[in-house]
PDB file of C-alpha atoms and ligand atoms in Angstrom:
ATOM      1  CA  MET V  18      13.802  34.568 -24.208  1.00 50.00           C
ATOM      2  CA  SER V  19      15.835  32.696 -21.257  1.00 75.00           C
ATOM      3  CA  ARG V  20      13.424  31.248 -18.636  1.00 88.00           C
ATOM      4  CA  ARG V  21      13.587  32.794 -15.010  1.00 94.00           C
ATOM      5  CA  TYR V  22      13.731  30.273 -12.303  1.00 98.00           C
ATOM      6  CA  TYR V  23      12.897  30.872  -8.544  1.00 98.00           C
ATOM      7  CA  ILE V  24      15.648  28.827  -6.950  1.00 98.00           C
ATOM      8  CA  ALA V  25      15.109  28.928  -2.611  1.00 98.00           C
ATOM      9  CA  GLY V  26      17.532  27.381  -0.233  1.00 98.00           C
ATOM     10  CA  ASN V  27      15.656  25.813   2.888  1.00 98.00           C
ATOM     11  CA  TRP V  28      18.486  26.143   5.612  1.00 98.00           C
ATOM     12  CA  LYS V  29      16.406  23.991   7.753  1.00 98.00           C
ATOM     13  CA  MET V  30      17.708  23.542  11.527  1.00 98.00           C
ATOM     14  CA  HIS V  31      21.041  24.554  10.758  1.00 98.00           C
ATOM     15  CA  LYS V  32      23.582  27.203  11.446  1.00 98.00           C
ATOM     16  CA  THR V  33      24.616  29.589  14.008  1.00 98.00           C
ATOM     17  CA  ARG V  34      24.262  33.030  13.152  1.00 98.00           C
ATOM     18  CA  SER V  35      27.794  33.938  12.429  1.00 98.00           C
ATOM     19  CA  GLU V  36      27.506  30.488  10.030  1.00 98.00           C
ATOM     20  CA  ALA V  37      24.517  31.713   8.445  1.00 98.00           C
ATOM     21  CA  VAL V  38      26.389  35.148   7.723  1.00 98.00           C
ATOM     22  CA  GLU V  39      29.050  33.404   6.385  1.00 98.00           C
ATOM     23  CA  LEU V  40      27.115  31.787   4.107  1.00 98.00           C
ATOM     24  CA  ALA V  41      24.756  34.521   2.988  1.00 98.00           C
ATOM     25  CA  LYS V  42      27.383  36.818   2.134  1.00 98.00           C
ATOM     26  CA  ALA V  43      28.845  33.955  -0.146  1.00 98.00           C
ATOM     27  CA  LEU V  44      25.420  33.988  -2.007  1.00 98.00           C
ATOM     28  CA  VAL V  45      25.186  37.472  -2.274  1.00 98.00           C
ATOM     29  CA  ASP V  46      28.564  37.427  -4.199  1.00 98.00           C
ATOM     30  CA  GLY V  47      28.156  34.297  -5.995  1.00 98.00           C
ATOM     31  CA  LEU V  48      24.590  35.863  -7.078  1.00 98.00           C
ATOM     32  CA  LYS V  49      25.185  39.171  -7.973  1.00 97.00           C
ATOM     33  CA  ASP V  50      25.325  38.079 -11.721  1.00 95.00           C
ATOM     34  CA  GLY V  51      22.607  35.527 -11.399  1.00 96.00           C
ATOM     35  CA  LYS V  52      19.708  35.766 -13.412  1.00 95.00           C
ATOM     36  CA  HIS V  53      17.169  34.108 -11.867  1.00 97.00           C
ATOM     37  CA  LYS V  54      15.218  34.856  -8.456  1.00 98.00           C
ATOM     38  CA  TYR V  55      16.579  33.836  -5.103  1.00 98.00           C
ATOM     39  CA  LEU V  56      15.509  32.699  -1.833  1.00 98.00           C
ATOM     40  CA  ALA V  57      17.527  32.003   1.703  1.00 98.00           C
ATOM     41  CA  ALA V  58      15.275  30.785   4.352  1.00 99.00           C
ATOM     42  CA  PRO V  59      17.792  30.673   7.180  1.00 98.00           C
ATOM     43  CA  SER V  60      16.196  29.788  10.727  1.00 98.00           C
ATOM     44  CA  PHE V  61      14.352  32.489  12.821  1.00 98.00           C
ATOM     45  CA  THR V  62      17.267  32.906  15.164  1.00 98.00           C
ATOM     46  CA  ALA V  63      19.747  34.059  11.995  1.00 98.00           C
ATOM     47  CA  LEU V  64      16.923  36.065  10.430  1.00 98.00           C
ATOM     48  CA  GLU V  65      18.148  39.339  11.320  1.00 98.00           C
ATOM     49  CA  ALA V  66      21.495  38.653  10.823  1.00 98.00           C
ATOM     50  CA  VAL V  67      21.188  37.160   7.368  1.00 98.00           C
ATOM     51  CA  GLY V  68      18.551  40.029   6.252  1.00 98.00           C
ATOM     52  CA  ALA V  69      21.267  42.803   7.402  1.00 98.00           C
ATOM     53  CA  VAL V  70      23.414  40.663   4.281  1.00 98.00           C
ATOM     54  CA  VAL V  71      21.040  39.988   1.882  1.00 98.00           C
ATOM     55  CA  LYS V  72      19.056  43.318   1.985  1.00 98.00           C
ATOM     56  CA  GLY V  73      18.935  45.437  -1.010  1.00 97.00           C
ATOM     57  CA  THR V  74      20.605  42.433  -3.682  1.00 98.00           C
ATOM     58  CA  ASN V  75      18.887  39.835  -5.524  1.00 98.00           C
ATOM     59  CA  VAL V  76      18.366  37.066  -2.511  1.00 98.00           C
ATOM     60  CA  ARG V  77      15.171  37.268  -1.166  1.00 98.00           C
ATOM     61  CA  LEU V  78      14.606  36.470   3.145  1.00 98.00           C
ATOM     62  CA  GLY V  79      12.830  33.699   3.578  1.00 99.00           C
ATOM     63  CA  ALA V  80      11.130  32.008   7.065  1.00 99.00           C
ATOM     64  CA  GLN V  81      10.813  28.106   7.346  1.00 98.00           C
ATOM     65  CA  ASP V  82       7.143  29.062   9.178  1.00 98.00           C
ATOM     66  CA  VAL V  83       5.175  31.337  11.059  1.00 98.00           C
ATOM     67  CA  ALA V  84       2.796  31.058  14.060  1.00 98.00           C
ATOM     68  CA  ALA V  85      -1.093  30.658  12.640  1.00 98.00           C
ATOM     69  CA  GLU V  86      -2.313  33.947  15.080  1.00 98.00           C
ATOM     70  CA  GLU V  87      -1.032  37.165  14.887  1.00 98.00           C
ATOM     71  CA  GLN V  88      -0.099  37.884  18.486  1.00 97.00           C
ATOM     72  CA  GLY V  89      -1.326  36.390  21.941  1.00 98.00           C
ATOM     73  CA  ALA V  90      -0.706  33.621  24.342  1.00 98.00           C
ATOM     74  CA  HIS V  91       1.726  31.042  22.136  1.00 98.00           C
ATOM     75  CA  THR V  92       4.296  30.246  23.796  1.00 98.00           C
ATOM     76  CA  GLY V  93       7.251  29.213  21.622  1.00 97.00           C
ATOM     77  CA  GLU V  94       5.482  30.358  18.366  1.00 98.00           C
ATOM     78  CA  VAL V  95       7.100  33.478  16.083  1.00 98.00           C
ATOM     79  CA  SER V  96       4.689  35.789  14.127  1.00 98.00           C
ATOM     80  CA  VAL V  97       3.983  37.286  10.913  1.00 98.00           C
ATOM     81  CA  LEU V  98       4.629  40.763  12.515  1.00 98.00           C
ATOM     82  CA  MET V  99       7.461  39.814  13.797  1.00 98.00           C
ATOM     83  CA  LEU V 100       8.790  38.319  10.578  1.00 98.00           C
ATOM     84  CA  LYS V 101       7.850  41.627   8.952  1.00 98.00           C
ATOM     85  CA  ASP V 102       9.748  43.608  11.761  1.00 98.00           C
ATOM     86  CA  LEU V 103      12.964  41.524  10.592  1.00 98.00           C
ATOM     87  CA  GLY V 104      12.488  42.301   6.695  1.00 98.00           C
ATOM     88  CA  VAL V 105      11.469  38.547   5.878  1.00 98.00           C
ATOM     89  CA  GLN V 106       9.316  38.690   2.431  1.00 98.00           C
ATOM     90  CA  THR V 107       8.644  35.035   1.879  1.00 99.00           C
ATOM     91  CA  ILE V 108       7.559  32.176   4.175  1.00 99.00           C
ATOM     92  CA  ILE V 109       7.492  28.752   3.621  1.00 99.00           C
ATOM     93  CA  LEU V 110       4.164  26.888   4.617  1.00 98.00           C
ATOM     94  CA  GLY V 111       3.031  23.262   4.573  1.00 98.00           C
ATOM     95  CA  HIS V 112       6.685  21.773   4.595  1.00 98.00           C
ATOM     96  CA  SER V 113       6.537  17.832   4.769  1.00 97.00           C
ATOM     97  CA  GLU V 114       8.636  17.866   8.128  1.00 97.00           C
ATOM     98  CA  ARG V 115       5.839  20.469   9.976  1.00 98.00           C
ATOM     99  CA  ARG V 116       3.133  18.321   8.449  1.00 98.00           C
ATOM    100  CA  HIS V 117       4.846  14.641   9.409  1.00 96.00           C
ATOM    101  CA  THR V 118       6.847  15.212  12.361  1.00 97.00           C
ATOM    102  CA  TYR V 119       5.001  18.418  14.092  1.00 97.00           C
ATOM    103  CA  LYS V 120       1.389  17.276  12.778  1.00 97.00           C
ATOM    104  CA  GLU V 121       0.374  20.488  11.088  1.00 98.00           C
ATOM    105  CA  ASP V 122      -2.752  19.458   9.507  1.00 98.00           C
ATOM    106  CA  ASP V 123      -4.115  21.369   6.340  1.00 98.00           C
ATOM    107  CA  ALA V 124      -6.669  23.474   8.597  1.00 98.00           C
ATOM    108  CA  LEU V 125      -3.555  24.643  10.307  1.00 98.00           C
ATOM    109  CA  VAL V 126      -1.615  25.181   6.996  1.00 98.00           C
ATOM    110  CA  ASN V 127      -4.545  27.017   5.409  1.00 98.00           C
ATOM    111  CA  LYS V 128      -4.634  29.329   8.520  1.00 98.00           C
ATOM    112  CA  LYS V 129      -1.077  30.392   8.487  1.00 98.00           C
ATOM    113  CA  VAL V 130      -1.461  30.473   4.524  1.00 98.00           C
ATOM    114  CA  LYS V 131      -4.003  33.037   4.579  1.00 98.00           C
ATOM    115  CA  LEU V 132      -2.425  35.115   7.640  1.00 98.00           C
ATOM    116  CA  ALA V 133       0.721  35.362   5.855  1.00 98.00           C
ATOM    117  CA  LEU V 134      -1.009  36.438   2.434  1.00 98.00           C
ATOM    118  CA  LYS V 135      -2.935  38.907   4.761  1.00 98.00           C
ATOM    119  CA  HIS V 136       0.269  40.716   5.844  1.00 98.00           C
ATOM    120  CA  GLY V 137       1.688  40.613   2.171  1.00 98.00           C
ATOM    121  CA  PHE V 138       4.003  38.034   2.374  1.00 98.00           C
ATOM    122  CA  GLU V 139       4.674  35.737  -0.551  1.00 98.00           C
ATOM    123  CA  VAL V 140       3.786  32.308   0.449  1.00 98.00           C
ATOM    124  CA  ILE V 141       5.773  28.945  -0.629  1.00 99.00           C
ATOM    125  CA  LEU V 142       3.381  25.795  -0.207  1.00 98.00           C
ATOM    126  CA  CYS V 143       4.792  22.479   0.077  1.00 98.00           C
ATOM    127  CA  VAL V 144       2.756  19.450  -1.111  1.00 98.00           C
ATOM    128  CA  GLY V 145       3.845  16.028  -1.440  1.00 98.00           C
ATOM    129  CA  GLU V 146       2.997  12.464  -1.071  1.00 97.00           C
ATOM    130  CA  THR V 147       4.720  10.024   1.245  1.00 96.00           C
ATOM    131  CA  LEU V 148       6.695   6.626  -0.361  1.00 94.00           C
ATOM    132  CA  GLU V 149       3.302   4.637   0.724  1.00 94.00           C
ATOM    133  CA  GLU V 150       0.809   7.081  -0.851  1.00 96.00           C
ATOM    134  CA  ARG V 151       2.667   7.290  -3.952  1.00 95.00           C
ATOM    135  CA  GLU V 152       3.154   3.079  -3.967  1.00 93.00           C
ATOM    136  CA  ASN V 153      -0.864   3.392  -3.666  1.00 96.00           C
ATOM    137  CA  GLY V 154      -1.070   5.583  -6.663  1.00 96.00           C
ATOM    138  CA  GLN V 155      -2.173   8.325  -4.108  1.00 97.00           C
ATOM    139  CA  ALA V 156       0.592  10.849  -5.474  1.00 97.00           C
ATOM    140  CA  GLU V 157      -1.814  13.203  -7.365  1.00 98.00           C
ATOM    141  CA  VAL V 158      -4.455  12.729  -4.987  1.00 98.00           C
ATOM    142  CA  VAL V 159      -2.812  13.870  -1.916  1.00 98.00           C
ATOM    143  CA  CYS V 160      -1.354  16.878  -3.610  1.00 98.00           C
ATOM    144  CA  GLU V 161      -4.491  17.859  -5.446  1.00 98.00           C
ATOM    145  CA  SER V 162      -6.226  17.639  -1.542  1.00 98.00           C
ATOM    146  CA  GLN V 163      -2.978  19.403   0.010  1.00 98.00           C
ATOM    147  CA  ILE V 164      -4.051  22.341  -2.813  1.00 98.00           C
ATOM    148  CA  ILE V 165      -7.337  21.983  -2.339  1.00 98.00           C
ATOM    149  CA  TRP V 166      -7.219  22.650   1.177  1.00 98.00           C
ATOM    150  CA  GLY V 167      -4.057  24.767   1.606  1.00 98.00           C
ATOM    151  CA  LEU V 168      -5.425  27.495  -0.656  1.00 98.00           C
ATOM    152  CA  ALA V 169      -8.827  27.385   0.732  1.00 98.00           C
ATOM    153  CA  GLY V 170     -10.561  30.633   1.203  1.00 98.00           C
ATOM    154  CA  VAL V 171      -7.229  32.682  -0.967  1.00 98.00           C
ATOM    155  CA  PRO V 172      -8.957  34.847  -3.392  1.00 97.00           C
ATOM    156  CA  LYS V 173      -7.567  34.644  -6.737  1.00 97.00           C
ATOM    157  CA  ASP V 174      -5.849  38.384  -6.725  1.00 96.00           C
ATOM    158  CA  ALA V 175      -3.497  36.944  -4.017  1.00 97.00           C
ATOM    159  CA  LEU V 176      -2.564  33.906  -5.673  1.00 97.00           C
ATOM    160  CA  ALA V 177       0.318  36.110  -7.490  1.00 96.00           C
ATOM    161  CA  ASN V 178       2.184  35.864  -4.212  1.00 98.00           C
ATOM    162  CA  VAL V 179       1.716  32.173  -4.281  1.00 98.00           C
ATOM    163  CA  VAL V 180       4.592  29.632  -5.006  1.00 98.00           C
ATOM    164  CA  ILE V 181       3.993  25.976  -4.693  1.00 98.00           C
ATOM    165  CA  ALA V 182       6.768  23.533  -4.196  1.00 98.00           C
ATOM    166  CA  TYR V 183       6.189  20.134  -4.756  1.00 98.00           C
ATOM    167  CA  GLU V 184       8.146  17.950  -2.487  1.00 97.00           C
ATOM    168  CA  PRO V 185       7.505  13.918  -2.639  1.00 96.00           C
ATOM    169  CA  VAL V 186       8.412  13.283   1.018  1.00 95.00           C
ATOM    170  CA  TRP V 187      10.174   9.851   0.090  1.00 93.00           C
ATOM    171  CA  ALA V 188      13.133  12.347  -1.882  1.00 93.00           C
ATOM    172  CA  ILE V 189      13.289  14.670   0.534  1.00 91.00           C
ATOM    173  CA  GLY V 190      16.950  14.407   2.734  1.00 88.00           C
ATOM    174  CA  THR V 191      17.295  10.673   1.119  1.00 90.00           C
ATOM    175  CA  GLY V 192      19.561  11.280  -1.642  1.00 88.00           C
ATOM    176  CA  LYS V 193      16.287   9.905  -3.883  1.00 87.00           C
ATOM    177  CA  THR V 194      15.252  11.990  -6.580  1.00 86.00           C
ATOM    178  CA  ALA V 195      11.740  12.183  -8.407  1.00 88.00           C
ATOM    179  CA  THR V 196      12.886  11.342 -12.077  1.00 94.00           C
ATOM    180  CA  PRO V 197      12.488  14.897 -14.178  1.00 96.00           C
ATOM    181  CA  ASP V 198       9.264  12.952 -16.275  1.00 97.00           C
ATOM    182  CA  ASP V 199       7.615  11.798 -13.037  1.00 96.00           C
ATOM    183  CA  ALA V 200       8.056  15.179 -11.119  1.00 97.00           C
ATOM    184  CA  ASP V 201       7.032  17.212 -14.418  1.00 98.00           C
ATOM    185  CA  ALA V 202       3.657  14.867 -14.377  1.00 97.00           C
ATOM    186  CA  ILE V 203       2.948  15.718 -10.694  1.00 98.00           C
ATOM    187  CA  HIS V 204       3.709  19.506 -11.600  1.00 98.00           C
ATOM    188  CA  ALA V 205       1.223  19.756 -14.581  1.00 98.00           C
ATOM    189  CA  TYR V 206      -1.286  17.949 -12.500  1.00 98.00           C
ATOM    190  CA  ILE V 207      -1.195  20.793  -9.859  1.00 98.00           C
ATOM    191  CA  ARG V 208      -1.252  22.999 -12.677  1.00 98.00           C
ATOM    192  CA  LYS V 209      -4.183  21.652 -13.476  1.00 98.00           C
ATOM    193  CA  VAL V 210      -5.811  21.698 -10.168  1.00 98.00           C
ATOM    194  CA  VAL V 211      -5.094  25.432  -9.987  1.00 98.00           C
ATOM    195  CA  SER V 212      -6.884  25.783 -13.390  1.00 98.00           C
ATOM    196  CA  ARG V 213      -9.645  24.527 -11.878  1.00 98.00           C
ATOM    197  CA  LEU V 214      -9.449  26.319  -8.883  1.00 98.00           C
ATOM    198  CA  TYR V 215      -8.422  29.847 -10.342  1.00 98.00           C
ATOM    199  CA  GLY V 216      -8.461  29.881 -14.311  1.00 98.00           C
ATOM    200  CA  ALA V 217      -5.887  28.897 -16.665  1.00 97.00           C
ATOM    201  CA  ASP V 218      -4.083  32.280 -16.461  1.00 97.00           C
ATOM    202  CA  ALA V 219      -3.330  31.693 -13.148  1.00 97.00           C
ATOM    203  CA  ALA V 220      -2.252  27.860 -13.885  1.00 97.00           C
ATOM    204  CA  GLU V 221      -0.028  29.183 -16.174  1.00 96.00           C
ATOM    205  CA  ASN V 222       1.620  31.740 -14.280  1.00 97.00           C
ATOM    206  CA  ILE V 223       1.693  30.233 -10.919  1.00 98.00           C
ATOM    207  CA  VAL V 224       5.689  29.159  -9.940  1.00 98.00           C
ATOM    208  CA  ILE V 225       5.833  25.424  -9.060  1.00 98.00           C
ATOM    209  CA  GLN V 226       9.134  24.515  -7.630  1.00 98.00           C
ATOM    210  CA  TYR V 227      10.611  20.985  -7.159  1.00 97.00           C
ATOM    211  CA  GLY V 228      11.982  20.150  -3.703  1.00 97.00           C
ATOM    212  CA  GLY V 229      13.665  16.668  -2.628  1.00 96.00           C
ATOM    213  CA  SER V 230      17.724  15.703  -2.933  1.00 94.00           C
ATOM    214  CA  VAL V 231      18.149  18.504  -5.791  1.00 96.00           C
ATOM    215  CA  LYS V 232      21.781  18.592  -6.326  1.00 96.00           C
ATOM    216  CA  PRO V 233      24.529  20.327  -8.650  1.00 97.00           C
ATOM    217  CA  GLU V 234      24.304  16.777 -10.464  1.00 97.00           C
ATOM    218  CA  ASN V 235      20.359  16.717 -11.479  1.00 96.00           C
ATOM    219  CA  VAL V 236      19.230  20.486 -11.190  1.00 97.00           C
ATOM    220  CA  ALA V 237      19.534  21.019 -15.003  1.00 97.00           C
ATOM    221  CA  GLN V 238      17.515  17.984 -15.993  1.00 97.00           C
ATOM    222  CA  LEU V 239      14.636  18.860 -13.435  1.00 97.00           C
ATOM    223  CA  MET V 240      14.465  22.588 -14.689  1.00 97.00           C
ATOM    224  CA  SER V 241      14.617  21.455 -18.529  1.00 97.00           C
ATOM    225  CA  LYS V 242      11.219  20.268 -18.133  1.00 97.00           C
ATOM    226  CA  GLU V 243       8.147  22.137 -18.820  1.00 97.00           C
ATOM    227  CA  ASN V 244       6.343  22.300 -15.930  1.00 98.00           C
ATOM    228  CA  ILE V 245       9.017  22.854 -13.219  1.00 98.00           C
ATOM    229  CA  ASP V 246       9.862  26.570 -12.751  1.00 98.00           C
ATOM    230  CA  GLY V 247      12.199  26.288  -9.850  1.00 98.00           C
ATOM    231  CA  ALA V 248      13.838  24.252  -6.519  1.00 98.00           C
ATOM    232  CA  LEU V 249      13.412  24.402  -2.801  1.00 98.00           C
ATOM    233  CA  VAL V 250      16.607  23.066  -1.918  1.00 98.00           C
ATOM    234  CA  GLY V 251      17.382  21.657   1.604  1.00 98.00           C
ATOM    235  CA  GLY V 252      20.776  19.685   2.364  1.00 97.00           C
ATOM    236  CA  ALA V 253      22.609  21.450  -0.710  1.00 98.00           C
ATOM    237  CA  SER V 254      21.518  24.719  -0.051  1.00 98.00           C
ATOM    238  CA  LEU V 255      24.128  24.790   3.409  1.00 98.00           C
ATOM    239  CA  LYS V 256      27.184  25.231   0.933  1.00 98.00           C
ATOM    240  CA  ALA V 257      27.911  27.803  -1.175  1.00 98.00           C
ATOM    241  CA  ASP V 258      29.791  25.353  -3.066  1.00 98.00           C
ATOM    242  CA  ALA V 259      26.483  23.064  -3.733  1.00 98.00           C
ATOM    243  CA  PHE V 260      24.175  25.846  -3.732  1.00 98.00           C
ATOM    244  CA  LEU V 261      25.575  28.132  -5.996  1.00 98.00           C
ATOM    245  CA  PRO V 262      25.685  25.999  -8.868  1.00 98.00           C
ATOM    246  CA  ILE V 263      22.378  25.054  -8.534  1.00 98.00           C
ATOM    247  CA  ALA V 264      21.474  28.583  -8.772  1.00 98.00           C
ATOM    248  CA  LYS V 265      23.215  29.358 -11.914  1.00 96.00           C
ATOM    249  CA  PHE V 266      22.442  26.149 -13.650  1.00 94.00           C
ATOM    250  CA  ALA V 267      23.480  26.118 -17.020  1.00 85.00           C
TER     251      ALA V 267
HETATM  252  P1  LIG J 329      16.630  18.031   0.542  1.00 69.10           P
HETATM  253  O1  LIG J 329      15.517  19.096   1.232  1.00 69.10           O
HETATM  254  O2  LIG J 329      17.111  19.016  -0.705  1.00 69.10           O
HETATM  255  O3  LIG J 329      17.544  17.920   1.480  1.00 69.10           O
HETATM  256  O4  LIG J 329      15.831  16.658  -0.049  1.00 69.10           O
HETATM  257  C1  LIG J 329      14.357  19.731   0.510  1.00 69.10           C
HETATM  258  C2  LIG J 329      13.169  20.257   1.257  1.00 69.10           C
HETATM  259  O5  LIG J 329      12.884  19.844   2.189  1.00 69.10           O
HETATM  260  O6  LIG J 329      12.521  21.679   1.001  1.00 69.10           O
END
């Protein structure tokens, strides 16, 4: 039986609506016969337009973040209710750019995770160490703590809607990729943490994506590793020519 992977594109702060629609159409067309699970996560402003293109296809609609509150006086924020209204299925949370550039801490990420799960979304919880943390031998402990705090209060029956993305911060947008073995080692460790928190069955079933300079050239090697179940792709998700070979890697 061939393994099913989860390949997601995080378009970050790129693409106007028309550009996003063009990419979404190319993905839907190129992935019609794709065997894996797919996600496109455009910016908020393109969600509705991209949603209309991917509706009823094998490409899920994802958002890159959400507010920690349901509604109220939160200028500039976007609520789970609004995302649900647009047909969003998945929300990426705790991305390193949110954690580091916008100073989101584990408590805030946790609040968002719980709110998104409560509203029935799938959540991709991103974790990962900085270069300094890696050099200090803290890669495992940083990921562990981001998982423990990120999932605090999340019951086992909600875990089926949780995906974890291991994204070493030093590998994001830098062209540096963790070696497949290094990534696999952290993924194995993450599985151990999930096992401790939720049991061996949950650890076996949870999908753990790798993210950080995934490209057509390195995807197959990464995905060949036992504990790597998919990819969260940034830069290479912005062009169909790069994302399709990743999504349909052999
Ligand atoms: P990258 O980004 O593929 O451009 O390194 C990955 C991510 O931030 O999700």
